[in-house]
XYZ file of C-alpha atoms in Angstrom:
407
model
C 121.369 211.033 69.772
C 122.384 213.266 66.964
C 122.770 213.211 63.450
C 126.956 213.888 61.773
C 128.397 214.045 58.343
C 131.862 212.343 58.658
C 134.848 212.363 55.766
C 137.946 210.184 56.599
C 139.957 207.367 54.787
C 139.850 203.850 55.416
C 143.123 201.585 55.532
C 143.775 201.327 51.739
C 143.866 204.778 51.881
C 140.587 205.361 49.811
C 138.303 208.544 51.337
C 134.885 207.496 52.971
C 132.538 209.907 53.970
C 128.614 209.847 55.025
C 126.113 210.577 57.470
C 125.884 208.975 60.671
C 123.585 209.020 64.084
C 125.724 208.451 67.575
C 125.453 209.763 70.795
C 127.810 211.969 70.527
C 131.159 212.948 68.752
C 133.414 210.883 70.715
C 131.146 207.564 70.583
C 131.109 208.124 66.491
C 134.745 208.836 66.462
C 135.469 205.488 68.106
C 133.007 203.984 65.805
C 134.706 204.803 62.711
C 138.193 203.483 64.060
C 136.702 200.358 64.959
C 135.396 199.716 61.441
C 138.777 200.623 60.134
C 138.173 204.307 59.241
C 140.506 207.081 60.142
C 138.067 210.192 60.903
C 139.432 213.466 59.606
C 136.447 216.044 59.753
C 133.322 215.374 61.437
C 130.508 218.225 61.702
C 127.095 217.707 63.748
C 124.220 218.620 61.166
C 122.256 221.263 62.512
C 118.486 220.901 61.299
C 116.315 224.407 60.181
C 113.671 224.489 63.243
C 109.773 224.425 61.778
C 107.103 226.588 63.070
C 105.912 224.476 65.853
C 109.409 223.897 66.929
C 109.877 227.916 67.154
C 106.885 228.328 69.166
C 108.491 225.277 71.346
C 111.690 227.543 71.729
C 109.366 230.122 72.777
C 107.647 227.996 75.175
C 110.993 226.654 76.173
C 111.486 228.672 79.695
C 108.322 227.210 81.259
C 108.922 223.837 83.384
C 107.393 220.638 82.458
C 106.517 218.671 85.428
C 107.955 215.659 85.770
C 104.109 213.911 86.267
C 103.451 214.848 82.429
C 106.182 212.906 81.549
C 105.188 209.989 83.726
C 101.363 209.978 82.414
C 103.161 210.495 78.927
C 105.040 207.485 78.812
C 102.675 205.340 80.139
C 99.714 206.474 77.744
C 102.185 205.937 75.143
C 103.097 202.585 76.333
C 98.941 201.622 76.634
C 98.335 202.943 73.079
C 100.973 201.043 71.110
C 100.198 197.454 73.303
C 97.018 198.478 71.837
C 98.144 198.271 68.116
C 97.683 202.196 67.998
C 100.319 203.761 64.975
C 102.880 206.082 66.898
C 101.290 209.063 64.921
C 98.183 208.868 65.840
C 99.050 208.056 69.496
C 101.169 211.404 69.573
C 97.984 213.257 67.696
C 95.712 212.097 70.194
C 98.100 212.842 73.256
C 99.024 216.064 72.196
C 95.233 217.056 72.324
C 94.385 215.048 75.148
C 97.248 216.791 77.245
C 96.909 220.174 79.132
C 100.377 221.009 78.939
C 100.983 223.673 75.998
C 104.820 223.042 76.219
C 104.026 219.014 75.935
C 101.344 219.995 73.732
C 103.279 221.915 71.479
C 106.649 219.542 71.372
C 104.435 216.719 70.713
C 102.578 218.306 67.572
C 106.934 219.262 66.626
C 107.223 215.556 67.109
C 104.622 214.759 64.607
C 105.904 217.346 61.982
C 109.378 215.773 61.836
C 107.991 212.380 61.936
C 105.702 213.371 58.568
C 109.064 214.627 57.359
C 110.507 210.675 57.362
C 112.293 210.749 60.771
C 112.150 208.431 63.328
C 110.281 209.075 66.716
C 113.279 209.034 68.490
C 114.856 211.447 65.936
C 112.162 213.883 65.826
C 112.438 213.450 69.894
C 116.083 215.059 69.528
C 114.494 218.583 68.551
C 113.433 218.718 72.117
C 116.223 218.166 74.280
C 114.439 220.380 77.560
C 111.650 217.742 77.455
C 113.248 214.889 76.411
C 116.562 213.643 77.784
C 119.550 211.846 76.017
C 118.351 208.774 77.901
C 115.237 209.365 77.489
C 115.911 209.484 73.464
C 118.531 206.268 73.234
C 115.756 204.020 75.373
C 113.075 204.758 72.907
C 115.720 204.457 69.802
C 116.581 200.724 71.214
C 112.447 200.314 71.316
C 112.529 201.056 67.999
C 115.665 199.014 66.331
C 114.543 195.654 68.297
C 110.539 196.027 67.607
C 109.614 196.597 71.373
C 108.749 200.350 71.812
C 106.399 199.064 73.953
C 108.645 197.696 76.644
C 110.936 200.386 76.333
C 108.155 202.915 76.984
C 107.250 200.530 80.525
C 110.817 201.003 81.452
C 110.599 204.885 81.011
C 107.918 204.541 83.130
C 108.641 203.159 85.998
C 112.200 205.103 85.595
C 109.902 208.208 85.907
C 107.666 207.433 88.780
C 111.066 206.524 90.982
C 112.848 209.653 90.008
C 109.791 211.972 90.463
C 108.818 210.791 93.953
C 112.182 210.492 94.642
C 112.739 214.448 94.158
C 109.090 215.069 95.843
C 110.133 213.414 98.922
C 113.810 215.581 98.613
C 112.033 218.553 98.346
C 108.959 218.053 101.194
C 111.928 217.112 103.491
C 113.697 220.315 102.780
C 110.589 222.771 102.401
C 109.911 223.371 106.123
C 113.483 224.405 106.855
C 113.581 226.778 104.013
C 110.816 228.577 105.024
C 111.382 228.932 108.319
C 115.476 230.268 107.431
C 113.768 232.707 104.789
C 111.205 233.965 108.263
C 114.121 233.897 110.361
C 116.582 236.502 107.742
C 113.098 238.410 106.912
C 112.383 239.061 110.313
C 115.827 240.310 111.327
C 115.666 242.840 108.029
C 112.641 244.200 109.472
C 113.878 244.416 112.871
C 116.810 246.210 112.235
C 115.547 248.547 109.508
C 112.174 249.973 111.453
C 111.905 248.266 114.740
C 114.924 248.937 116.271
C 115.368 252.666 114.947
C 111.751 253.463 116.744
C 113.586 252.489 119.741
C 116.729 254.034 119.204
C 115.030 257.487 118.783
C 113.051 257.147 122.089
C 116.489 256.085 124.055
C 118.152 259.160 122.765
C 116.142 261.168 124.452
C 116.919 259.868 127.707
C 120.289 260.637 129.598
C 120.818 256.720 130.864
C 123.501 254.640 130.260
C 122.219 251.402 127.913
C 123.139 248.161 128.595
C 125.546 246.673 126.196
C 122.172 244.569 124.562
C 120.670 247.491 123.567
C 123.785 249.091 122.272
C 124.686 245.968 120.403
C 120.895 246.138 118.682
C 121.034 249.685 117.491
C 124.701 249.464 116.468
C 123.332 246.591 114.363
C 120.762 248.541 112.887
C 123.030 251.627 112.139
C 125.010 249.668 110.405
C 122.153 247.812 108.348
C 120.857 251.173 107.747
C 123.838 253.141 106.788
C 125.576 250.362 104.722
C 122.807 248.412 103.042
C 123.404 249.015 99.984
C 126.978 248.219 100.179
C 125.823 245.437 101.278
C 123.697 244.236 98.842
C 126.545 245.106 96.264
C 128.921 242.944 97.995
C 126.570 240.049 98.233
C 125.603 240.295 95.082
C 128.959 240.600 93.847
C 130.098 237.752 95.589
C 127.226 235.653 94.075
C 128.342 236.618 90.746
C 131.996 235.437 91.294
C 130.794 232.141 93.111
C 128.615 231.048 90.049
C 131.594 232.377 87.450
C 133.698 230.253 89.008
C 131.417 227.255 89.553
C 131.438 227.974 85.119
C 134.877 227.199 85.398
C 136.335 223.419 85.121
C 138.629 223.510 88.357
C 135.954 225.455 89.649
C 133.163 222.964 88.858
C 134.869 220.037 89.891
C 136.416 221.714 93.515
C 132.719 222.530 94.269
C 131.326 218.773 93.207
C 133.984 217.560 95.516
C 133.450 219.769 98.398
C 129.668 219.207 98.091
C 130.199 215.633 98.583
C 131.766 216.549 102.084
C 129.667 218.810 103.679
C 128.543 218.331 107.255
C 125.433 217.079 107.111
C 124.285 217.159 103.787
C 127.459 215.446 102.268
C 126.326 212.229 102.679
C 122.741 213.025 101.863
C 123.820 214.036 98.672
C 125.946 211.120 98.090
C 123.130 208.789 98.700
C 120.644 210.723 96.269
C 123.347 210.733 93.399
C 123.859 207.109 93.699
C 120.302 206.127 93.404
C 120.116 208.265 90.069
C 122.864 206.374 88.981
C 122.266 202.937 89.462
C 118.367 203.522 88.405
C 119.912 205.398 84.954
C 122.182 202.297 84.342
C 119.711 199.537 85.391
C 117.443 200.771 82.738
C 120.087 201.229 80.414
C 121.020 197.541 81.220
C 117.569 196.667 80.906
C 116.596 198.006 77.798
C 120.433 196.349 75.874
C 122.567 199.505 75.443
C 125.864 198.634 76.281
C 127.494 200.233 79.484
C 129.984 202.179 78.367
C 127.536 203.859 76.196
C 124.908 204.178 78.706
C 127.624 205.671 81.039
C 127.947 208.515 78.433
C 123.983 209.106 79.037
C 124.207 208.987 82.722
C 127.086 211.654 82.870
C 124.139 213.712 81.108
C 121.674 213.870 84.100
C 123.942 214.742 86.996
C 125.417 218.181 86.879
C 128.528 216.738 89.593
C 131.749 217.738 87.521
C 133.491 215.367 90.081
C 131.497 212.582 89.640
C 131.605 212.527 85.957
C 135.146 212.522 85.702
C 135.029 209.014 87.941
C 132.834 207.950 85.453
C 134.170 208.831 82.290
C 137.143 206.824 84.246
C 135.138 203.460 84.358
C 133.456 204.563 80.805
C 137.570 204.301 79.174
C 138.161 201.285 81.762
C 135.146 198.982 80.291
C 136.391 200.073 76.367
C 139.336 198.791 77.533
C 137.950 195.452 78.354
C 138.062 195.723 81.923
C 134.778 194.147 83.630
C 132.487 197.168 85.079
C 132.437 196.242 88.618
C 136.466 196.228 88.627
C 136.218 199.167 86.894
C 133.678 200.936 88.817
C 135.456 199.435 92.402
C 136.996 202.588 93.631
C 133.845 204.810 92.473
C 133.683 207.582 95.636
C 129.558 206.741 95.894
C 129.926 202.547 96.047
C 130.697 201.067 99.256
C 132.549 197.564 99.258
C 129.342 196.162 99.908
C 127.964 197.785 97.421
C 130.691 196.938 94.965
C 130.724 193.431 96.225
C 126.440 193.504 95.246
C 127.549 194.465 91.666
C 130.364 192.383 91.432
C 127.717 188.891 92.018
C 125.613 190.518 89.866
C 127.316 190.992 87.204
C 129.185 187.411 87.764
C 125.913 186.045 87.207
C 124.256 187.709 85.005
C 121.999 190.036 87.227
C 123.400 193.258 86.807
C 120.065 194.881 86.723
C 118.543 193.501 89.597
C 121.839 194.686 91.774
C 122.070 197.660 90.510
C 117.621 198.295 91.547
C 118.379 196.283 94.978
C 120.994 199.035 95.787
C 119.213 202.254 94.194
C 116.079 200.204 96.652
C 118.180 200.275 99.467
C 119.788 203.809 99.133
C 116.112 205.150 98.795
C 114.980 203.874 102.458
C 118.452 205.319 104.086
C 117.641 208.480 102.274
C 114.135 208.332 103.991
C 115.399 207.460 107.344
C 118.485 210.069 107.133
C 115.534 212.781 105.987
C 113.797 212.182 109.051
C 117.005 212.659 111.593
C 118.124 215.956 109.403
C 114.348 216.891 110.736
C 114.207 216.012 113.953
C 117.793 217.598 114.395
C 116.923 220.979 112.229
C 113.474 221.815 114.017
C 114.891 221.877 117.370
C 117.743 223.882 115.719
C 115.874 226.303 113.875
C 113.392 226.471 117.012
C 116.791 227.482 118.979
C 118.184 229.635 116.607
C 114.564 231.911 116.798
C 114.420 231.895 120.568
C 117.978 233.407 121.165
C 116.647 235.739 118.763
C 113.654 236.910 120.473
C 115.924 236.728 123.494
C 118.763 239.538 122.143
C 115.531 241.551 121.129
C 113.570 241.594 124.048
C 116.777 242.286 126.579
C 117.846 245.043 123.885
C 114.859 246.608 124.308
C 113.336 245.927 127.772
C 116.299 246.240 129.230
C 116.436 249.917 129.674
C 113.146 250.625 130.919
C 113.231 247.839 133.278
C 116.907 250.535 134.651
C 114.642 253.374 134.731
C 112.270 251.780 137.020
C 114.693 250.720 138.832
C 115.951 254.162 139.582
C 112.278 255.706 140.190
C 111.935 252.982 142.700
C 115.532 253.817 144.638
């Protein structure tokens, strides 16, 4: 949420301006033409940061673990059941926590909060901690009287995404490591292994087998063009991620992703379980969909994807049901679209929307453990022709030269 001053005229031509809070331009743009108002200026109000915000800024750079957040909401959640004021809960948690960046945005909190702002106001001032989503959940908490049940719904929200990325990133750990032995182990090879050998085979007037030739010829070429080489990778870096900057850029690279062997449908699968758990708690806690869709395009960074769904986000203003709107979605399967579809026909969007997110998370689970089982064996491979290249390279030769003493 965010804070505008709009000017425009209404339809008897009189001007009307004020301050208003909306998600974001658009959503207060449509707003004002609803309620009859033609919008001709509209300018986001940009508040003076305090002291404890600065040091925030500062402090910015540092991660916040997603557990903080998941303690945070659910301490906050405890503490307002329990009749605590919202300011004294934030006093207490912000001395309680061992987090200085949580520590420090929850003592900004406070300040704007003395100032006359609302919790999830002062919230905005933090966008790196607190998300969009985040923000509108506990603004709904607010305007119906329930903070409470809108901090619960954070919660659980939480605990699913973080052990959702936990599991993501155990899965993919072990095969990292083992690619960044595998190219650290060839660097070393070719850079002081191999030249050892080379200088003791130059000394000796045999033909080398085309294994050995192949390794030092590798290694020359590492040796005598490395830096070229880290110029041109690091050149082509730079132009991938300027591109990726770029709109046709972003959006060839979301769809691409989305097809890659292997990980393509991996992908698909975790994007679609952030999805439907971002809209069943924006169901859940009574923001309307086409405004929650505007928060979920906020939390995934596919280009692709949000262009779909700014497509159902126009359908639904339209007046067009969600599930026809959403029934050619890339991520949905029919069956998936027929879930939502009896869901929303009878009044159980939410529970849809959790029973596929439910039922995406155990595929993702099982499809983890194949992309192990089929990656250790490769990996495994991948090291042994290695060692194989290596050891004929360099044994290879002296086995010849026995050879010839022998004949």
């Amino acid at each position: 949420m965010a804070d505008f001053i709009y000017y425009g005229r209404d339809k008897q031509g009189a001007v009307r301006s004020g301050k208003r809070t909306a998600i974001d331009l658009d959503t207060l743009n449509l707003e004002l033409i609803k309620e009859g108002i033609t919008p001709l200026d509209i300018k986001l109000i940009t508040h003076k940061l305090s002291p404890t915000s600065q040091c925030y800024r500062w402090l910015q750079l540092k991660s916040l673990p997603p557990n903080e957040l998941v303690v945070f909401t659910r301490q906050m959640q405890l503490l307002h059941e329990a009749g605590v004021p919202i300011d004294a809960a934030l006093r207490q948690l912000a001395e309680l926590t061992r987090n200085q960046l949580l520590s420090i945005s929850l003592k900004g909190i406070l300040d704007y909060i003395a100032k006359g702002q609302s919790l999830a106001a002062a919230m905005q001032h933090f966008p790196d901690i607190f998300s969009p989503l985040m923000i509108s959940i506990i603004q709904i908490g607010e305007t119906t009287g329930h903070l409470d049940k809108s901090f619960a719904h954070l919660h659980q929200y939480l605990i699913f995404e973080a052990n959702n990325s936990k599991q993501i990133k155990s899965a993919f750990r072990y095969p990292t490591m083992v690619l960044l032995a595998i190219l650290s182990a060839i660097l070393t090879i070719n850079l002081f292994v191999i030249p050892t050998f080379a200088k003791f085979y130059a000394n000796l007037s045999v033909t080398l087998p085309w294994q050995t030739r192949f390794l030092i010829g590798s290694s020359n070429f590492f040796i005598h063009y490395f830096q070229y080489i880290i110029i041109a990778i690091s050149l082509m870096t730079f132009l991938f991620f300027y591109y990726l900057k770029t709109p046709s850029g972003s959006r060839l690279y979301g769809r691409l992703s989305l097809k890659m062997p292997l990980f393509g449908k991996l992908l698909k699968q975790i994007l679609l379980i952030r999805i439907c758990q971002s809209l069943a708690l924006v169901v859940d806690s009574g923001i309307p969909l086409n405004q929650g869709l505007k928060l979920v395009k906020q939390i995934i960074s596919n280009t692709y994807l949000i262009d779909q769904l700014t497509k159902i986000e126009e359908a639904i203003e339209r007046g067009i049901p969600f599930t026809q709107a959403s029934a050619k979605f890339e991520l949905l399967s029919p069956l998936e679209a027929q879930i939502l579809a009896v869901g929303e026909a009878s009044g159980e969007l939410s529970p849809a929307l959790h029973y596929i997110s439910n039922f995406q998370h155990q595929e993702v689970e099982y499809d983890l453990k194949r992309l192990n089982d089929f990656i250790g064996p490769f990996l495994i491979g991948i090291v042994s022709i290695l060692i194989l290249i290596l050891a004929l390279g360099v044994y290879l030769p002296i086995w010849n030269m026995i050879d010839m003493v022998h004949h």
